[in-house]
């Protein structure tokens, strides 16, 4: 199998084999980043353009580090500091980056479909780093990688995604990804934050959190996406935390081996208490760390290609 030259726009378009291929390639990448000197010449001479029209800490930094550890050149374009603020279109920005010699574009944009549109404009790979409330595929790949690491397998696990499902690209990609890998997926949140038709993605819907948590293996907590919401979708943050917040008491309702996940950024005291976010069952820090290895795998496979077993290790 090769992913060389392909775009990574969404989990929706990926097969279970392609997903596992990326996860398998991330394993040797994780070994590379555990070394004192985290650098291999794999993408020497390639240029990765990080184009971010929305704020990001984890995704942007981990793509930047992934490019550096693989010896690629990295350039950063942000909406507010670029010619976008002078009215340049996304297509013209893409063409400009092509003329400047980019080999891969990583794009975060508030408009669903932005990455797909950019992929039609340039002849080299585009990676969707989040397009509105649509998809965030590399987040789900790093989540799958983390679950495989902790649980050994994803097949048969019971995953509960809790919170603002409606406005979350992480939820959409996550449901698709966990289902493709053989897990059972439920979502839980206030009716106003669960989109109608979510069952069509294969998720069971709960509005009562205590019922949803019963026997769960993975509790995947989401932030309230205030930046994408209208006012008045729930009574208030205190009420939300009471009904849908994850705390140590609620964790007891899940499987005794349950794992707590969150894509970040965390709003402590709203969707999750500090004691739950930092408890032994939490893998939030591991998710961030694995994000670098998974994004190295994505850059390597799209920009250069090759088998997981042939990842250059020095
Ligand atoms: N999970 C995630 O996408 O975080 P950032 O917005 O910080 O990139």
mmCIF file of C-alpha atoms and ligand atoms in Angstrom:
data_model
loop_
_atom_site.group_PDB
_atom_site.id
_atom_site.type_symbol
_atom_site.label_atom_id
_atom_site.label_comp_id
_atom_site.label_asym_id
_atom_site.label_seq_id
_atom_site.Cartn_x
_atom_site.Cartn_y
_atom_site.Cartn_z
ATOM 1 C CA UNK A 1 0.000 0.000 0.000
ATOM 2 C CA UNK A 2 1.152 3.550 -0.585
ATOM 3 C CA UNK A 3 -0.290 6.895 0.496
ATOM 4 C CA UNK A 4 2.393 8.827 -1.382
ATOM 5 C CA UNK A 5 1.015 12.002 -2.968
ATOM 6 C CA UNK A 6 -2.445 11.526 -1.410
ATOM 7 C CA UNK A 7 -4.399 14.085 0.606
ATOM 8 C CA UNK A 8 -5.668 13.482 4.141
ATOM 9 C CA UNK A 9 -9.015 15.257 4.222
ATOM 10 C CA UNK A 10 -11.174 13.120 6.478
ATOM 11 C CA UNK A 11 -11.602 9.765 8.180
ATOM 12 C CA UNK A 12 -14.793 9.423 6.122
ATOM 13 C CA UNK A 13 -12.747 8.578 3.021
ATOM 14 C CA UNK A 14 -10.258 6.212 4.690
ATOM 15 C CA UNK A 15 -10.333 2.441 4.921
ATOM 16 C CA UNK A 16 -9.521 0.475 8.080
ATOM 17 C CA UNK A 17 -6.346 -0.743 6.302
ATOM 18 C CA UNK A 18 -5.169 2.787 5.510
ATOM 19 C CA UNK A 19 -5.821 3.868 9.093
ATOM 20 C CA UNK A 20 -3.897 0.905 10.513
ATOM 21 C CA UNK A 21 -1.063 1.547 8.044
ATOM 22 C CA UNK A 22 -0.620 5.069 9.471
ATOM 23 C CA UNK A 23 -0.820 3.776 13.062
ATOM 24 C CA UNK A 24 1.799 1.103 12.298
ATOM 25 C CA UNK A 25 4.078 3.748 10.779
ATOM 26 C CA UNK A 26 3.674 5.954 13.872
ATOM 27 C CA UNK A 27 5.229 3.262 16.088
ATOM 28 C CA UNK A 28 8.813 3.619 14.771
ATOM 29 C CA UNK A 29 8.274 7.403 14.738
ATOM 30 C CA UNK A 30 7.521 7.230 18.467
ATOM 31 C CA UNK A 31 10.828 5.440 19.004
ATOM 32 C CA UNK A 32 12.612 8.252 17.132
ATOM 33 C CA UNK A 33 11.102 10.946 19.372
ATOM 34 C CA UNK A 34 12.091 9.026 22.510
ATOM 35 C CA UNK A 35 15.786 9.500 21.642
ATOM 36 C CA UNK A 36 17.993 12.241 23.115
ATOM 37 C CA UNK A 37 18.542 13.515 19.544
ATOM 38 C CA UNK A 38 15.185 13.424 17.801
ATOM 39 C CA UNK A 39 16.195 13.856 14.189
ATOM 40 C CA UNK A 40 16.267 11.680 11.049
ATOM 41 C CA UNK A 41 16.975 12.848 7.478
ATOM 42 C CA UNK A 42 13.814 11.248 6.033
ATOM 43 C CA UNK A 43 12.244 14.406 4.577
ATOM 44 C CA UNK A 44 15.408 16.435 3.995
ATOM 45 C CA UNK A 45 14.784 18.933 1.198
ATOM 46 C CA UNK A 46 10.951 18.790 1.526
ATOM 47 C CA UNK A 47 8.961 21.844 2.665
ATOM 48 C CA UNK A 48 5.891 21.622 4.901
ATOM 49 C CA UNK A 49 3.619 24.713 5.022
ATOM 50 C CA UNK A 50 1.467 25.071 8.168
ATOM 51 C CA UNK A 51 -1.457 27.282 7.222
ATOM 52 C CA UNK A 52 -3.637 28.084 10.240
ATOM 53 C CA UNK A 53 -6.673 30.375 10.005
ATOM 54 C CA UNK A 54 -7.841 29.389 13.517
ATOM 55 C CA UNK A 55 -5.972 29.226 16.843
ATOM 56 C CA UNK A 56 -4.117 26.029 17.690
ATOM 57 C CA UNK A 57 -1.517 24.909 20.213
ATOM 58 C CA UNK A 58 -1.351 21.124 19.888
ATOM 59 C CA UNK A 59 -1.961 20.548 16.183
ATOM 60 C CA UNK A 60 0.238 23.344 14.882
ATOM 61 C CA UNK A 61 3.113 22.672 17.288
ATOM 62 C CA UNK A 62 3.062 18.936 16.714
ATOM 63 C CA UNK A 63 3.068 19.331 12.910
ATOM 64 C CA UNK A 64 5.947 21.808 13.239
ATOM 65 C CA UNK A 65 7.900 19.410 15.451
ATOM 66 C CA UNK A 66 7.041 16.448 13.215
ATOM 67 C CA UNK A 67 8.482 18.293 10.192
ATOM 68 C CA UNK A 68 11.612 19.311 12.132
ATOM 69 C CA UNK A 69 12.260 15.789 13.475
ATOM 70 C CA UNK A 70 12.059 14.465 9.887
ATOM 71 C CA UNK A 71 14.467 17.222 8.694
ATOM 72 C CA UNK A 72 11.856 18.946 6.503
ATOM 73 C CA UNK A 73 11.764 22.722 6.192
ATOM 74 C CA UNK A 74 8.703 24.202 7.906
ATOM 75 C CA UNK A 75 6.994 27.501 7.112
ATOM 76 C CA UNK A 76 4.081 29.001 9.036
ATOM 77 C CA UNK A 77 1.246 31.075 7.624
ATOM 78 C CA UNK A 78 -1.398 32.426 10.003
ATOM 79 C CA UNK A 79 -4.612 34.127 8.909
ATOM 80 C CA UNK A 80 -4.077 37.373 10.797
ATOM 81 C CA UNK A 81 -0.407 37.802 9.790
ATOM 82 C CA UNK A 82 -0.756 36.882 6.119
ATOM 83 C CA UNK A 83 -2.132 38.478 2.951
ATOM 84 C CA UNK A 84 -5.467 36.785 3.768
ATOM 85 C CA UNK A 85 -6.077 39.849 5.969
ATOM 86 C CA UNK A 86 -5.710 41.939 2.754
ATOM 87 C CA UNK A 87 -8.374 39.899 0.986
ATOM 88 C CA UNK A 88 -6.363 37.111 -0.666
ATOM 89 C CA UNK A 89 -8.463 34.001 -1.350
ATOM 90 C CA UNK A 90 -7.696 30.506 -0.064
ATOM 91 C CA UNK A 91 -7.056 29.351 -3.657
ATOM 92 C CA UNK A 92 -4.583 32.164 -4.300
ATOM 93 C CA UNK A 93 -2.847 31.424 -0.992
ATOM 94 C CA UNK A 94 -2.543 27.773 -2.092
ATOM 95 C CA UNK A 95 -1.136 28.763 -5.502
ATOM 96 C CA UNK A 96 1.318 31.144 -3.822
ATOM 97 C CA UNK A 97 2.582 28.369 -1.527
ATOM 98 C CA UNK A 98 2.930 26.088 -4.564
ATOM 99 C CA UNK A 99 5.030 28.743 -6.354
ATOM 100 C CA UNK A 100 7.151 29.126 -3.201
ATOM 101 C CA UNK A 101 7.990 25.404 -3.350
ATOM 102 C CA UNK A 102 5.797 23.801 -0.672
ATOM 103 C CA UNK A 103 5.589 19.983 -0.860
ATOM 104 C CA UNK A 104 2.786 19.532 1.707
ATOM 105 C CA UNK A 105 0.193 21.936 3.108
ATOM 106 C CA UNK A 106 -1.327 21.483 6.572
ATOM 107 C CA UNK A 107 -4.535 23.532 6.698
ATOM 108 C CA UNK A 108 -6.771 24.582 9.576
ATOM 109 C CA UNK A 109 -9.736 26.676 8.495
ATOM 110 C CA UNK A 110 -13.160 27.591 9.955
ATOM 111 C CA UNK A 111 -14.996 26.585 6.747
ATOM 112 C CA UNK A 112 -16.077 22.938 6.301
ATOM 113 C CA UNK A 113 -14.639 21.704 3.003
ATOM 114 C CA UNK A 114 -11.717 24.179 2.965
ATOM 115 C CA UNK A 115 -9.055 21.445 2.939
ATOM 116 C CA UNK A 116 -10.840 19.533 0.153
ATOM 117 C CA UNK A 117 -11.015 22.719 -1.896
ATOM 118 C CA UNK A 118 -7.317 23.442 -1.356
ATOM 119 C CA UNK A 119 -6.481 19.849 -2.311
ATOM 120 C CA UNK A 120 -8.154 20.423 -5.686
ATOM 121 C CA UNK A 121 -6.003 23.505 -6.230
ATOM 122 C CA UNK A 122 -2.473 22.170 -5.628
ATOM 123 C CA UNK A 123 -0.789 19.065 -7.099
ATOM 124 C CA UNK A 124 0.775 17.916 -3.798
ATOM 125 C CA UNK A 125 -0.699 16.565 -0.516
ATOM 126 C CA UNK A 126 -2.989 18.658 1.679
ATOM 127 C CA UNK A 127 -3.687 17.574 5.268
ATOM 128 C CA UNK A 128 -6.855 18.742 6.985
ATOM 129 C CA UNK A 129 -5.903 20.031 10.446
ATOM 130 C CA UNK A 130 -9.547 20.882 11.191
ATOM 131 C CA UNK A 131 -12.189 22.369 8.871
ATOM 132 C CA UNK A 132 -14.978 24.007 10.843
ATOM 133 C CA UNK A 133 -17.200 21.458 12.568
ATOM 134 C CA UNK A 134 -16.523 18.909 9.799
ATOM 135 C CA UNK A 135 -13.414 16.762 10.424
ATOM 136 C CA UNK A 136 -10.083 16.694 12.271
ATOM 137 C CA UNK A 137 -8.605 13.414 11.001
ATOM 138 C CA UNK A 138 -5.128 13.551 12.556
ATOM 139 C CA UNK A 139 -6.722 14.082 15.998
ATOM 140 C CA UNK A 140 -8.635 10.823 15.550
ATOM 141 C CA UNK A 141 -5.562 8.992 14.275
ATOM 142 C CA UNK A 142 -3.602 10.003 17.378
ATOM 143 C CA UNK A 143 -6.578 8.991 19.542
ATOM 144 C CA UNK A 144 -6.704 5.551 17.901
ATOM 145 C CA UNK A 145 -2.941 5.183 18.321
ATOM 146 C CA UNK A 146 -3.257 6.050 22.034
ATOM 147 C CA UNK A 147 -6.085 3.557 22.572
ATOM 148 C CA UNK A 148 -4.162 0.774 20.788
ATOM 149 C CA UNK A 149 -1.165 1.565 22.982
ATOM 150 C CA UNK A 150 -3.147 1.482 26.235
ATOM 151 C CA UNK A 151 -5.717 -1.222 25.478
ATOM 152 C CA UNK A 152 -3.904 -3.317 22.840
ATOM 153 C CA UNK A 153 -6.939 -3.252 20.551
ATOM 154 C CA UNK A 154 -9.878 -1.009 19.628
ATOM 155 C CA UNK A 155 -12.192 -3.772 18.436
ATOM 156 C CA UNK A 156 -15.118 -4.377 20.793
ATOM 157 C CA UNK A 157 -14.382 -1.436 23.111
ATOM 158 C CA UNK A 158 -17.245 0.738 24.310
ATOM 159 C CA UNK A 159 -16.455 4.412 23.625
ATOM 160 C CA UNK A 160 -18.583 7.232 25.056
ATOM 161 C CA UNK A 161 -18.092 10.691 23.565
ATOM 162 C CA UNK A 162 -19.428 13.299 26.015
ATOM 163 C CA UNK A 163 -20.261 16.950 25.473
ATOM 164 C CA UNK A 164 -20.752 19.325 22.574
ATOM 165 C CA UNK A 165 -21.142 16.810 19.759
ATOM 166 C CA UNK A 166 -22.930 19.295 17.505
ATOM 167 C CA UNK A 167 -20.021 21.695 16.973
ATOM 168 C CA UNK A 168 -17.154 19.215 17.237
ATOM 169 C CA UNK A 169 -15.061 18.094 14.266
ATOM 170 C CA UNK A 170 -13.215 15.854 16.748
ATOM 171 C CA UNK A 171 -16.476 14.056 17.568
ATOM 172 C CA UNK A 172 -17.354 13.511 13.902
ATOM 173 C CA UNK A 173 -13.916 12.179 12.950
ATOM 174 C CA UNK A 174 -13.747 10.193 16.195
ATOM 175 C CA UNK A 175 -17.080 8.439 15.725
ATOM 176 C CA UNK A 176 -16.126 7.482 12.151
ATOM 177 C CA UNK A 177 -12.637 6.350 13.191
ATOM 178 C CA UNK A 178 -13.609 4.276 16.225
ATOM 179 C CA UNK A 179 -16.475 2.643 14.274
ATOM 180 C CA UNK A 180 -14.152 1.771 11.367
ATOM 181 C CA UNK A 181 -11.775 0.115 13.847
ATOM 182 C CA UNK A 182 -14.562 -2.042 15.324
ATOM 183 C CA UNK A 183 -15.532 -0.174 18.515
ATOM 184 C CA UNK A 184 -19.066 0.491 19.776
ATOM 185 C CA UNK A 185 -19.620 4.248 20.006
ATOM 186 C CA UNK A 186 -22.142 6.248 22.050
ATOM 187 C CA UNK A 187 -22.518 9.994 22.306
ATOM 188 C CA UNK A 188 -23.943 11.885 25.263
ATOM 189 C CA UNK A 189 -24.845 15.534 25.722
ATOM 190 C CA UNK A 190 -27.788 17.917 26.069
ATOM 191 C CA UNK A 191 -30.288 17.433 23.230
ATOM 192 C CA UNK A 192 -29.349 20.904 21.913
ATOM 193 C CA UNK A 193 -25.707 19.815 21.509
ATOM 194 C CA UNK A 194 -26.356 16.468 19.800
ATOM 195 C CA UNK A 195 -26.999 16.882 16.059
ATOM 196 C CA UNK A 196 -30.050 15.162 14.605
ATOM 197 C CA UNK A 197 -29.063 12.167 12.487
ATOM 198 C CA UNK A 198 -25.843 11.395 14.366
ATOM 199 C CA UNK A 199 -27.127 7.805 14.651
ATOM 200 C CA UNK A 200 -26.489 7.497 10.905
ATOM 201 C CA UNK A 201 -22.755 7.517 11.687
ATOM 202 C CA UNK A 202 -23.376 4.452 13.868
ATOM 203 C CA UNK A 203 -23.457 6.156 17.277
ATOM 204 C CA UNK A 204 -26.020 5.435 19.991
ATOM 205 C CA UNK A 205 -27.394 8.611 21.609
ATOM 206 C CA UNK A 206 -27.794 9.254 25.356
ATOM 207 C CA UNK A 207 -28.899 12.398 27.145
ATOM 208 C CA UNK A 208 -28.305 10.966 30.620
ATOM 209 C CA UNK A 209 -24.582 10.785 31.378
ATOM 210 C CA UNK A 210 -24.807 8.243 34.192
ATOM 211 C CA UNK A 211 -26.591 5.814 31.842
ATOM 212 C CA UNK A 212 -24.079 6.459 29.040
ATOM 213 C CA UNK A 213 -21.075 5.782 31.285
ATOM 214 C CA UNK A 214 -22.298 2.366 32.423
ATOM 215 C CA UNK A 215 -19.499 -0.077 31.541
ATOM 216 C CA UNK A 216 -17.632 2.344 29.243
ATOM 217 C CA UNK A 217 -14.020 1.506 28.317
ATOM 218 C CA UNK A 218 -13.145 4.945 26.938
ATOM 219 C CA UNK A 219 -14.656 8.232 28.126
ATOM 220 C CA UNK A 220 -13.883 10.824 25.462
ATOM 221 C CA UNK A 221 -14.618 14.300 26.851
ATOM 222 C CA UNK A 222 -15.235 17.314 24.601
ATOM 223 C CA UNK A 223 -14.917 21.035 25.222
ATOM 224 C CA UNK A 224 -17.927 23.314 24.713
ATOM 225 C CA UNK A 225 -17.117 24.910 21.329
ATOM 226 C CA UNK A 226 -18.250 28.436 22.261
ATOM 227 C CA UNK A 227 -16.617 29.839 19.126
ATOM 228 C CA UNK A 228 -19.059 27.899 16.911
ATOM 229 C CA UNK A 229 -22.219 28.181 19.047
ATOM 230 C CA UNK A 230 -25.267 30.366 19.137
ATOM 231 C CA UNK A 231 -26.224 31.673 22.584
ATOM 232 C CA UNK A 232 -28.667 29.766 24.767
ATOM 233 C CA UNK A 233 -28.043 26.154 23.799
ATOM 234 C CA UNK A 234 -27.780 25.171 27.481
ATOM 235 C CA UNK A 235 -28.713 26.975 30.728
ATOM 236 C CA UNK A 236 -25.195 27.790 31.966
ATOM 237 C CA UNK A 237 -21.725 26.369 32.593
ATOM 238 C CA UNK A 238 -22.436 25.426 36.226
ATOM 239 C CA UNK A 239 -25.563 23.498 35.232
ATOM 240 C CA UNK A 240 -23.686 21.919 32.316
ATOM 241 C CA UNK A 241 -20.874 20.795 34.644
ATOM 242 C CA UNK A 242 -23.421 19.280 37.045
ATOM 243 C CA UNK A 243 -25.237 17.299 34.361
ATOM 244 C CA UNK A 244 -22.450 16.501 31.873
ATOM 245 C CA UNK A 245 -19.146 17.134 33.650
ATOM 246 C CA UNK A 246 -16.794 14.195 34.207
ATOM 247 C CA UNK A 247 -15.533 13.873 37.789
ATOM 248 C CA UNK A 248 -13.947 11.128 39.891
ATOM 249 C CA UNK A 249 -17.348 9.996 41.245
ATOM 250 C CA UNK A 250 -18.777 9.581 37.743
ATOM 251 C CA UNK A 251 -15.711 7.646 36.607
ATOM 252 C CA UNK A 252 -16.778 4.865 38.994
ATOM 253 C CA UNK A 253 -19.802 4.202 36.746
ATOM 254 C CA UNK A 254 -17.526 3.189 33.860
ATOM 255 C CA UNK A 255 -15.424 0.039 33.590
ATOM 256 C CA UNK A 256 -12.809 -0.197 36.370
ATOM 257 C CA UNK A 257 -10.156 -0.088 33.589
ATOM 258 C CA UNK A 258 -11.756 2.882 31.825
ATOM 259 C CA UNK A 259 -9.527 5.476 30.215
ATOM 260 C CA UNK A 260 -10.253 9.233 30.112
ATOM 261 C CA UNK A 261 -9.420 11.107 26.898
ATOM 262 C CA UNK A 262 -9.753 14.742 25.811
ATOM 263 C CA UNK A 263 -8.480 16.350 22.583
ATOM 264 C CA UNK A 264 -7.609 19.616 24.369
ATOM 265 C CA UNK A 265 -7.739 22.440 25.083
ATOM 266 C CA UNK A 266 -9.350 21.459 28.413
ATOM 267 C CA UNK A 267 -11.751 23.810 30.199
ATOM 268 C CA UNK A 268 -11.137 22.550 33.729
ATOM 269 C CA UNK A 269 -14.191 22.763 35.978
ATOM 270 C CA UNK A 270 -16.589 22.750 33.012
ATOM 271 C CA UNK A 271 -16.500 19.481 31.029
ATOM 272 C CA UNK A 272 -14.049 17.799 33.434
ATOM 273 C CA UNK A 273 -12.785 18.387 36.973
ATOM 274 C CA UNK A 274 -9.064 18.707 37.696
ATOM 275 C CA UNK A 275 -9.009 15.465 39.692
ATOM 276 C CA UNK A 276 -10.499 13.543 36.729
ATOM 277 C CA UNK A 277 -8.303 15.255 34.100
ATOM 278 C CA UNK A 278 -5.153 14.444 36.079
ATOM 279 C CA UNK A 279 -6.112 11.012 37.466
ATOM 280 C CA UNK A 280 -4.247 7.780 36.713
ATOM 281 C CA UNK A 281 -6.907 6.791 34.175
ATOM 282 C CA UNK A 282 -6.331 9.971 32.147
ATOM 283 C CA UNK A 283 -4.245 9.666 28.958
ATOM 284 C CA UNK A 284 -4.592 13.322 27.933
ATOM 285 C CA UNK A 285 -0.838 13.942 28.074
ATOM 286 C CA UNK A 286 -0.139 10.735 26.141
ATOM 287 C CA UNK A 287 -2.541 11.911 23.418
ATOM 288 C CA UNK A 288 -0.510 15.090 22.971
ATOM 289 C CA UNK A 289 2.782 13.193 22.901
ATOM 290 C CA UNK A 290 1.435 10.653 20.406
ATOM 291 C CA UNK A 291 0.253 13.506 18.190
ATOM 292 C CA UNK A 292 3.852 14.174 17.170
ATOM 293 C CA UNK A 293 4.567 10.536 16.218
ATOM 294 C CA UNK A 294 1.308 10.176 14.293
ATOM 295 C CA UNK A 295 1.872 13.446 12.406
ATOM 296 C CA UNK A 296 5.430 12.347 11.575
ATOM 297 C CA UNK A 297 3.907 9.174 10.105
ATOM 298 C CA UNK A 298 1.388 11.202 8.092
ATOM 299 C CA UNK A 299 4.059 13.548 6.693
ATOM 300 C CA UNK A 300 6.371 10.643 5.884
ATOM 301 C CA UNK A 301 3.735 8.536 4.140
ATOM 302 C CA UNK A 302 2.202 11.391 2.134
ATOM 303 C CA UNK A 303 5.411 13.205 1.187
ATOM 304 C CA UNK A 304 7.704 10.259 0.622
ATOM 305 C CA UNK A 305 5.804 6.968 0.855
ATOM 306 C CA UNK A 306 7.252 3.639 1.901
ATOM 307 C CA UNK A 307 6.412 0.687 4.085
ATOM 308 C CA UNK A 308 6.027 0.991 7.845
ATOM 309 C CA UNK A 309 8.856 -1.516 8.236
ATOM 310 C CA UNK A 310 11.167 0.636 6.105
ATOM 311 C CA UNK A 311 10.927 3.915 8.060
ATOM 312 C CA UNK A 312 14.519 5.225 8.036
ATOM 313 C CA UNK A 313 15.704 5.103 11.657
ATOM 314 C CA UNK A 314 18.941 7.059 11.341
HETATM 315 N N1 LIG B 1 -6.978 19.143 19.727
HETATM 316 C C1 LIG B 1 -6.634 20.237 19.037
HETATM 317 O O1 LIG B 1 -6.887 20.338 17.830
HETATM 318 O O2 LIG B 1 -5.986 21.200 19.750
HETATM 319 P P1 LIG B 1 -5.459 22.583 19.159
HETATM 320 O O3 LIG B 1 -6.678 23.395 18.789
HETATM 321 O O4 LIG B 1 -4.638 23.200 20.264
HETATM 322 O O5 LIG B 1 -4.639 22.288 17.934
#
